XYZ file of C-alpha atoms in Angstrom:
536
model
C 0.007 -0.011 -0.015
C 1.520 3.348 -1.052
C 2.088 6.192 1.418
C -0.485 8.895 1.426
C 0.753 12.134 -0.246
C 2.021 14.922 1.991
C -0.527 17.745 2.412
C 0.234 20.841 0.367
C 2.005 23.650 2.252
C 1.263 27.188 1.018
C 4.314 29.091 -0.224
C 4.153 31.615 2.628
C 4.821 28.754 5.109
C 7.049 26.661 2.950
C 9.540 29.431 2.223
C 9.751 31.006 5.637
C 13.360 32.018 6.286
C 15.340 29.229 7.972
C 18.325 31.444 8.786
C 19.242 35.091 8.738
C 20.730 34.857 5.236
C 17.222 34.037 3.884
C 15.623 36.943 5.744
C 15.368 39.591 2.990
C 15.288 43.340 3.331
C 16.320 43.557 7.032
C 20.150 43.822 6.706
C 20.570 46.558 9.384
C 18.698 44.529 11.988
C 20.713 41.340 11.144
C 24.001 43.221 11.468
C 23.015 44.672 14.823
C 21.998 41.281 16.145
C 25.167 39.649 14.837
C 27.397 42.187 16.484
C 25.441 41.860 19.796
C 25.906 38.103 19.744
C 29.652 38.274 18.917
C 30.307 40.775 21.646
C 28.085 39.108 24.234
C 25.878 42.224 24.539
C 22.509 40.515 24.297
C 19.408 42.347 25.540
C 16.939 40.478 27.790
C 13.967 41.621 25.646
C 13.564 42.356 21.959
C 10.592 44.016 20.255
C 10.043 43.515 16.505
C 7.634 45.895 14.836
C 6.569 46.494 11.292
C 3.745 45.927 8.814
C 2.270 42.556 8.182
C 4.389 39.902 6.469
C 7.860 41.502 6.770
C 9.223 38.771 9.013
C 8.559 39.745 12.710
C 7.623 36.289 14.020
C 10.050 34.618 11.754
C 12.813 36.868 13.094
C 11.804 35.966 16.673
C 12.141 32.312 15.879
C 15.490 32.841 14.200
C 16.758 34.741 17.287
C 15.586 31.786 19.398
C 17.621 29.421 17.185
C 20.656 31.743 17.192
C 20.667 31.931 21.005
C 20.182 28.214 21.625
C 22.160 26.613 18.713
C 24.923 24.246 19.931
C 26.400 23.541 16.494
C 26.761 20.314 14.644
C 29.327 19.057 17.116
C 27.187 19.918 20.105
C 29.710 22.367 21.524
C 28.822 25.602 19.786
C 27.663 28.828 21.408
C 25.219 31.580 20.381
C 25.697 32.516 16.746
C 24.110 34.694 14.060
C 24.410 31.773 11.738
C 22.649 28.829 13.471
C 23.523 25.447 11.993
C 19.949 24.298 11.481
C 20.865 20.625 12.114
C 21.425 20.397 15.816
C 18.534 19.223 18.085
C 17.665 22.752 19.444
C 17.615 24.254 15.894
C 15.426 21.465 14.503
C 13.121 21.452 17.525
C 12.603 25.270 17.372
C 11.999 25.166 13.571
C 9.322 22.436 14.054
C 7.724 24.349 16.972
C 8.254 21.582 19.542
C 11.045 22.860 21.749
C 10.028 22.764 25.377
C 12.015 25.867 26.320
C 10.759 28.081 23.447
C 7.220 29.118 24.214
C 5.139 30.912 21.664
C 1.996 32.749 22.796
C -0.569 34.598 20.665
C -1.462 37.689 22.674
C -4.668 38.075 20.579
C -6.171 35.016 22.263
C -4.285 35.261 25.566
C -4.889 38.850 26.617
C -5.491 38.575 30.361
C -3.379 38.915 33.469
C -3.820 35.228 34.206
C -1.988 34.296 30.979
C 0.916 36.596 31.880
C 0.936 35.212 35.475
C 1.701 31.776 34.087
C 4.793 33.225 32.399
C 5.871 35.011 35.540
C 5.648 31.811 37.542
C 7.493 29.741 34.937
C 10.485 32.125 34.469
C 11.731 31.249 37.931
C 12.674 27.727 36.733
C 15.738 27.112 34.594
C 15.569 25.904 30.968
C 15.083 22.108 30.637
C 17.400 21.472 27.777
C 18.287 24.806 26.085
C 20.739 27.478 26.903
C 17.951 30.095 27.197
C 14.239 29.829 28.043
C 12.581 32.025 25.426
C 9.017 33.476 25.339
C 7.781 34.689 21.963
C 4.635 36.774 22.314
C 3.012 37.630 18.985
C 0.797 40.693 18.549
C 1.865 41.823 22.037
C -0.159 45.033 21.736
C -3.275 43.008 22.330
C -2.384 42.332 25.949
C -4.636 44.093 28.465
C -3.369 46.987 30.596
C -3.347 44.790 33.706
C -1.400 42.111 31.855
C 1.239 44.648 30.805
C 1.518 45.957 34.331
C 1.914 42.461 35.725
C 4.742 41.788 33.248
C 6.713 44.955 33.845
C 8.853 43.876 36.804
C 9.736 40.502 35.335
C 10.466 42.181 31.969
C 12.845 44.707 33.575
C 14.805 42.192 35.649
C 14.303 38.732 34.259
C 16.536 35.790 35.320
C 19.722 35.456 33.232
C 18.395 32.340 31.480
C 15.206 34.045 30.152
C 14.729 36.082 26.968
C 11.517 37.831 25.845
C 10.770 38.309 22.103
C 7.752 40.482 21.202
C 6.215 41.090 17.833
C 3.591 43.657 16.902
C 2.073 45.485 14.016
C 0.859 48.379 16.169
C 3.730 49.510 18.287
C 1.884 52.694 19.177
C -0.482 50.586 21.349
C 2.381 49.131 23.404
C 2.865 51.065 26.701
C 5.969 53.246 26.861
C 6.935 51.480 30.102
C 7.249 48.247 28.056
C 9.023 49.867 25.118
C 11.666 51.331 27.411
C 12.540 47.867 28.681
C 13.050 46.377 25.185
C 15.552 46.597 22.439
C 13.429 47.643 19.496
C 13.817 46.642 15.857
C 11.700 48.331 13.157
C 11.452 45.907 10.297
C 11.120 47.773 7.004
C 8.835 47.160 4.092
C 10.724 44.985 1.619
C 11.534 46.803 -1.625
C 9.735 45.481 -4.705
C 13.003 44.696 -6.449
C 14.077 42.355 -3.603
C 10.643 40.742 -3.493
C 10.646 40.075 -7.247
C 14.099 38.469 -6.969
C 12.901 36.349 -4.074
C 9.817 35.213 -6.017
C 12.040 34.275 -8.970
C 13.952 31.828 -6.688
C 10.629 30.458 -5.365
C 9.163 29.709 -8.786
C 12.399 28.114 -9.857
C 12.337 25.839 -6.788
C 8.737 25.026 -7.493
C 9.392 24.116 -11.083
C 7.138 26.889 -12.394
C 7.800 29.319 -15.183
C 7.086 32.996 -14.661
C 7.602 36.178 -16.682
C 9.713 38.870 -15.109
C 6.955 41.385 -15.518
C 4.510 39.016 -13.802
C 6.780 38.738 -10.771
C 7.256 42.586 -10.739
C 3.472 43.059 -10.715
C 3.112 40.669 -7.788
C 5.917 42.348 -5.912
C 4.276 45.750 -6.325
C 0.863 44.312 -5.256
C 2.515 42.882 -2.111
C 3.294 46.441 -0.828
C 6.433 45.398 0.915
C 5.086 42.210 2.469
C 6.795 38.889 1.705
C 3.853 36.893 3.021
C 1.305 38.803 1.016
C 3.436 38.437 -2.100
C 3.892 34.707 -1.658
C 0.131 34.301 -1.197
C -0.490 36.226 -4.399
C 2.174 34.108 -6.171
C 0.477 30.967 -4.856
C -2.787 32.134 -6.406
C -1.093 33.126 -9.662
C 0.437 29.659 -10.006
C -2.927 28.106 -9.484
C -4.369 30.508 -12.014
C -1.686 29.829 -14.615
C -2.462 27.694 -17.616
C -0.802 24.328 -17.954
C 1.222 24.037 -21.130
C 3.041 21.015 -22.454
C 5.316 21.098 -19.374
C 5.379 23.348 -16.407
C 2.694 26.010 -15.648
C 3.620 29.516 -16.827
C 2.717 32.679 -14.853
C 2.297 35.608 -17.263
C 1.913 39.309 -16.662
C -1.476 39.282 -18.509
C -2.783 36.579 -16.213
C -1.595 38.428 -13.072
C -3.275 41.646 -14.239
C -6.520 39.779 -14.893
C -6.322 37.979 -11.526
C -5.676 41.200 -9.575
C -7.864 43.468 -11.673
C -4.910 45.646 -12.669
C -4.555 47.882 -15.672
C -1.393 47.500 -17.699
C 0.984 50.423 -17.761
C 0.513 51.100 -21.445
C -3.254 51.555 -21.028
C -2.772 53.905 -18.133
C -0.316 55.999 -20.139
C -2.826 56.181 -23.015
C -5.596 57.308 -20.633
C -3.374 60.007 -19.087
C -2.536 61.196 -22.577
C -6.181 61.428 -23.578
C -6.909 63.166 -20.250
C -4.265 65.841 -20.988
C -5.362 66.231 -24.621
C -9.005 66.761 -23.643
C -10.377 63.981 -25.869
C -13.611 63.273 -23.982
C -15.010 60.534 -26.196
C -11.756 58.595 -26.469
C -11.184 58.865 -22.747
C -14.627 57.495 -21.777
C -14.229 54.738 -24.359
C -10.834 53.813 -22.947
C -12.160 53.701 -19.394
C -15.002 51.427 -20.423
C -12.618 49.127 -22.313
C -10.478 48.726 -19.259
C -13.577 48.042 -17.122
C -14.692 45.416 -19.611
C -11.325 43.665 -19.264
C -11.830 43.394 -15.515
C -9.804 46.416 -14.377
C -11.290 47.842 -11.141
C -12.060 51.566 -11.312
C -10.110 52.108 -8.112
C -7.094 50.375 -9.584
C -7.404 52.622 -12.615
C -7.391 55.757 -10.474
C -4.424 54.465 -8.517
C -2.556 53.810 -11.750
C -3.112 57.341 -12.921
C -1.953 58.696 -9.538
C 1.290 56.598 -9.668
C 1.922 57.876 -13.226
C 1.382 61.528 -12.307
C 3.671 61.019 -9.259
C 6.366 59.467 -11.515
C 6.135 62.461 -13.980
C 6.472 64.929 -11.062
C 9.561 63.068 -9.812
C 11.157 63.261 -13.296
C 10.196 66.943 -13.447
C 12.003 67.444 -10.100
C 15.167 65.779 -11.542
C 14.882 62.381 -9.867
C 15.585 59.309 -11.903
C 12.518 57.071 -11.677
C 13.261 53.381 -12.153
C 10.687 50.799 -11.195
C 10.338 47.025 -11.907
C 8.987 46.336 -15.395
C 9.471 49.901 -16.627
C 9.859 49.956 -20.405
C 11.784 52.305 -22.637
C 8.452 53.641 -23.937
C 7.388 54.569 -20.399
C 10.616 56.347 -19.614
C 10.279 58.350 -22.826
C 6.649 59.269 -22.047
C 7.587 60.403 -18.536
C 10.358 62.544 -19.819
C 8.135 64.131 -22.488
C 5.325 64.962 -20.049
C 7.831 66.289 -17.529
C 9.284 68.649 -20.181
C 5.868 70.057 -21.146
C 3.976 70.183 -17.803
C 4.793 72.679 -15.036
C 4.668 71.921 -11.355
C 1.503 73.799 -10.798
C -0.567 71.755 -13.333
C 1.006 68.544 -12.027
C 0.061 69.440 -8.440
C -3.448 70.320 -9.504
C -3.762 67.076 -11.460
C -2.517 65.129 -8.422
C -5.012 66.754 -6.079
C -7.919 66.180 -8.444
C -6.979 62.499 -9.003
C -6.634 61.978 -5.243
C -10.069 63.445 -4.695
C -11.456 61.213 -7.448
C -9.783 58.147 -5.975
C -11.450 58.779 -2.604
C -14.784 59.246 -4.266
C -14.474 56.038 -6.257
C -13.387 54.108 -3.100
C -16.675 54.957 -1.345
C -18.982 55.174 -4.345
C -22.117 53.045 -4.850
C -21.460 53.236 -8.605
C -17.705 52.946 -8.938
C -17.282 53.062 -12.702
C -19.661 55.956 -13.046
C -17.861 57.832 -10.285
C -14.545 57.160 -12.073
C -15.884 58.579 -15.339
C -17.283 61.650 -13.593
C -14.008 62.247 -11.710
C -11.951 62.007 -14.900
C -14.306 64.351 -16.780
C -13.962 66.861 -13.909
C -10.152 66.565 -14.151
C -10.302 67.062 -17.956
C -12.447 70.191 -17.507
C -10.097 71.558 -14.810
C -7.001 70.907 -16.991
C -8.076 73.606 -19.405
C -8.786 76.173 -16.671
C -6.351 79.115 -16.297
C -4.786 79.698 -12.898
C -7.113 81.795 -10.712
C -4.717 84.743 -10.829
C -4.592 84.620 -14.633
C -8.404 84.409 -14.812
C -8.675 87.462 -12.553
C -6.224 89.376 -14.719
C -8.191 88.461 -17.909
C -11.465 89.545 -16.424
C -9.962 92.794 -15.100
C -7.866 93.752 -18.141
C -9.606 92.124 -21.008
C -13.226 92.766 -20.118
C -16.029 90.641 -21.580
C -13.924 89.556 -24.561
C -11.268 87.942 -22.457
C -13.835 86.454 -20.131
C -15.648 84.882 -23.086
C -12.665 82.628 -23.954
C -13.466 78.921 -23.587
C -11.059 78.477 -20.657
C -12.482 81.451 -18.818
C -16.097 80.374 -19.449
C -15.305 76.875 -18.187
C -13.552 78.303 -15.108
C -16.062 80.996 -14.210
C -18.871 78.722 -12.832
C -16.411 76.591 -10.777
C -13.810 79.138 -9.696
C -15.990 80.646 -6.993
C -13.861 82.645 -4.582
C -10.722 81.812 -6.525
C -11.618 84.484 -9.082
C -11.370 87.155 -6.383
C -7.861 86.260 -5.186
C -5.312 89.092 -5.135
C -3.926 89.297 -8.663
C -0.405 90.459 -7.734
C 1.994 89.976 -4.846
C 1.617 93.601 -3.929
C -2.190 93.236 -3.983
C -1.868 90.334 -1.532
C 0.158 92.498 0.909
C -2.356 95.358 0.609
C -5.235 92.866 1.242
C -3.571 91.658 4.424
C -3.146 95.252 5.651
C -6.816 95.936 4.990
C -7.829 92.810 6.942
C -5.782 93.887 9.950
C -3.061 91.336 9.347
C -0.236 93.845 9.661
C 2.412 91.502 11.010
C 2.032 89.074 8.119
C 1.911 91.932 5.609
C 5.080 93.421 7.114
C 6.858 90.039 6.969
C 5.904 89.598 3.324
C 7.111 93.114 2.591
C 10.436 92.948 4.466
C 11.521 89.296 4.558
C 10.187 87.470 1.496
C 11.868 87.239 -1.883
C 9.241 86.235 -4.425
C 9.965 83.140 -6.567
C 6.574 82.637 -8.068
C 3.091 84.046 -7.431
C 0.207 82.217 -9.072
C -2.737 82.339 -6.707
C -3.576 80.193 -4.816
C 0.137 79.282 -4.869
C 2.963 81.335 -3.502
C 6.572 80.216 -3.692
C 9.148 82.294 -1.895
C 12.772 82.495 -0.708
C 13.023 83.389 2.965
C 15.537 85.781 4.533
C 17.110 84.776 7.904
C 14.808 87.208 9.696
C 11.573 85.420 8.657
C 9.950 83.398 11.491
C 9.949 79.617 11.020
C 6.144 79.368 11.379
C 5.526 81.993 8.638
C 4.217 79.566 5.974
C 1.740 77.903 8.366
C 0.389 81.262 9.647
C 0.070 82.730 6.151
C -1.629 79.648 4.707
C -4.212 79.636 7.466
C -4.817 83.369 7.189
C -5.237 83.297 3.381
C -7.644 80.389 3.625
C -9.761 82.320 6.047
C -9.581 85.512 4.001
C -10.296 84.070 0.531
C -12.139 80.854 1.151
C -9.606 79.007 -1.017
C -6.937 76.492 -0.187
C -3.479 78.057 -0.592
C -0.165 76.416 -1.080
C 2.708 78.409 0.470
C 6.125 76.905 0.057
C 9.654 77.980 0.776
C 12.220 77.498 -2.011
C 15.916 77.782 -2.647
C 15.288 78.906 -6.218
C 16.320 82.302 -7.574
C 14.061 84.999 -6.215
C 13.328 88.651 -6.629
C 14.635 91.049 -4.030
C 12.262 91.691 -1.106
C 9.978 94.725 -1.453
C 11.991 96.397 1.332
C 15.224 95.842 -0.573
C 13.634 97.233 -3.773
C 12.453 100.353 -1.886
C 15.852 100.914 -0.278
C 17.567 100.476 -3.643
C 15.150 103.038 -5.177
C 15.896 105.511 -2.316
C 19.614 105.037 -2.797
C 19.261 105.690 -6.470
C 17.125 108.790 -5.847
C 19.670 110.079 -3.342
C 22.489 109.594 -5.780
C 20.555 111.478 -8.486
C 19.875 114.399 -6.096
C 23.451 114.634 -5.057
C 24.427 114.967 -8.729
C 22.262 118.071 -9.204
C 24.719 121.041 -9.657
C 23.040 123.261 -7.065
C 23.072 120.502 -4.463
C 26.663 119.622 -5.245
C 27.605 123.270 -4.774
C 25.707 123.500 -1.476
C 27.312 120.323 -0.180
C 30.743 121.683 -1.131
C 30.044 125.042 0.633
C 28.729 123.326 3.782
C 30.774 120.182 4.348
C 28.863 119.330 7.502
C 25.532 119.354 5.719
C 23.596 116.097 5.191
C 20.811 115.073 2.854
C 17.846 113.787 4.863
C 14.419 112.485 3.992
C 11.399 114.508 5.132
C 8.063 113.106 6.226
C 6.718 113.543 2.754
C 7.622 110.693 0.432
C 10.121 111.440 -2.320
C 11.003 114.824 -0.769
C 14.491 115.515 0.494
C 16.013 118.513 2.316
C 19.609 119.469 3.008
C-alpha cells in the first residue's frame, strides 16, 4: 500500500526564512544582532515591529535558534548563523522545543495568562541555553497584563529572553518599550521581492515572466507573506502548457484586476489632450477587461507622481518599466509645469477617494476624470482674474474662462499680484504678516492660490503655516505656500531701499546740491516726512 501524499503547504509557510541569510530586506537589524551576539551584549527583551508579512515572528524564531544553537558538534555557542541541524535548531524550527514558548496575545490577553509566564520564568531551561518566550501581537495584551509583566520584563533571570512582535507599536505602553531593544522591520523593496519570487518559482518548477513577478511584488506592498500568497494564487491561475505552468503578466493583471502600464499611459494622454469621447471609451474598455475603477485611479496617480519626480530631476526606475514609459515620462515632464501637475494630483486624489466609497464605482470614475479634464483647461485663478480685469467681456468669453467661471468661485477674487496680496492683508488687519511679506520674503513665483518664496534669515519659522491659514480664512480658497531655494526677486523692502539710494544719488548729482554740499561740508541730505521729498 503506497504512502499517502504529503498535504500541500502554502508558499508563505514553505519558504519562511530558515536562517538570517534568507531574511530579505532587513540587513541593518541582522548586522546589529550579529554584532550583539559576537560581543556578548544581548538584551533580555527584543521588540520587533513592522507591517504585516515583513518577518517579525520569523525573526523572533531565528533569534531563538541563534541563541540556543549548539552547533553540529554539540559544543557551539550563540551565533548569528545557526547550523539548523542540531537538536535545538530542529526542535525550534518544528515548533516543539519545550524551552521556546510561543504565545498569541490576541487570544491570551488577560493577566492570568501573563501570570503563568511570571511563575515559569523562575525555573531554569530544561534542555536549552535560554528559556525564550515569543509573544506575537503583544499590543493585544490588556493594561493589567502589561503591568503584571513589567517587573519581570525589567529584571528577568539570566536564562530568560523575551521576544515580542507587533504590527501596532503605538499601542504598546511606553513602560514596556523602554525595557526592550526595538527593531523596526522595514517594508521589503519590490526589487528584492521580485528576486525572491524568482527563486521560489524556480524551486517550485514553475515558469514566470519577469513582468509578472514585478506586478506581484508591487501588489504585495512590501510584505513577503502577501506576495507569496498572491504568487500561490497566480500559479494556481496559470495555464498548464506541455510542461510546467507559466505565470504571465497578463494573467496576473486579470487576476488582480490591474490595468497594464501602457493603457494607463494612453488614458493619461487622452486626459491631458481633452479627448472626452476617447477617454470614456478607454475607461469602459479597461472596465470590460476586468480592471477595477479604483485600480485605474491608482494607476493614474502613480503615473502623475512619476512624472512629477522626473520633473524634479529624480531618476525614476521601477520594476517592469519599459523604454516607452521612460520616454513618455520625460516628455510629459518637459511640457507640464509643477502647478498643473500638483493640480492634477489633487484632483486625482479626490477622485480616488470618491471612487473608493462610491455606490457606482465606474460611473464615479468617469465623472471624476471628466472633472479633471475640465479643470485641466482652466487658467490659474490669478490669470483668470487678470483676464477679467484687463480684457473685459472679450477675455472672459474665452473657452477656458467660461469653463472656469462657474467653478472658480472665490478663486476669481484672489489678489492678482504679490503687492495686492500684501495690501489685502493690511486691510484685513493682518499687519504682521503683511510686514513680513514686505520685508523678509523674496518672491520666486506668485500664481494664486500658490505662493513660492525664498526666505531671509529674519523670517519666522512658522511663517508659511500662519500665512496659509490666514489666506484660507480671507479668501475661502486652499493656498499652497512653500519655501524654496530657487532664484528669487529682491524683497519689497530691498527694492524700496535700492530706489531710495538711486534717488539720493541722483539728487546729489544736481549742480546746485553739489555746490551746497561743497560750501557746507557738514551738511547732510535727509528724507522728510513727505515721500520722495528731500532736504539738506
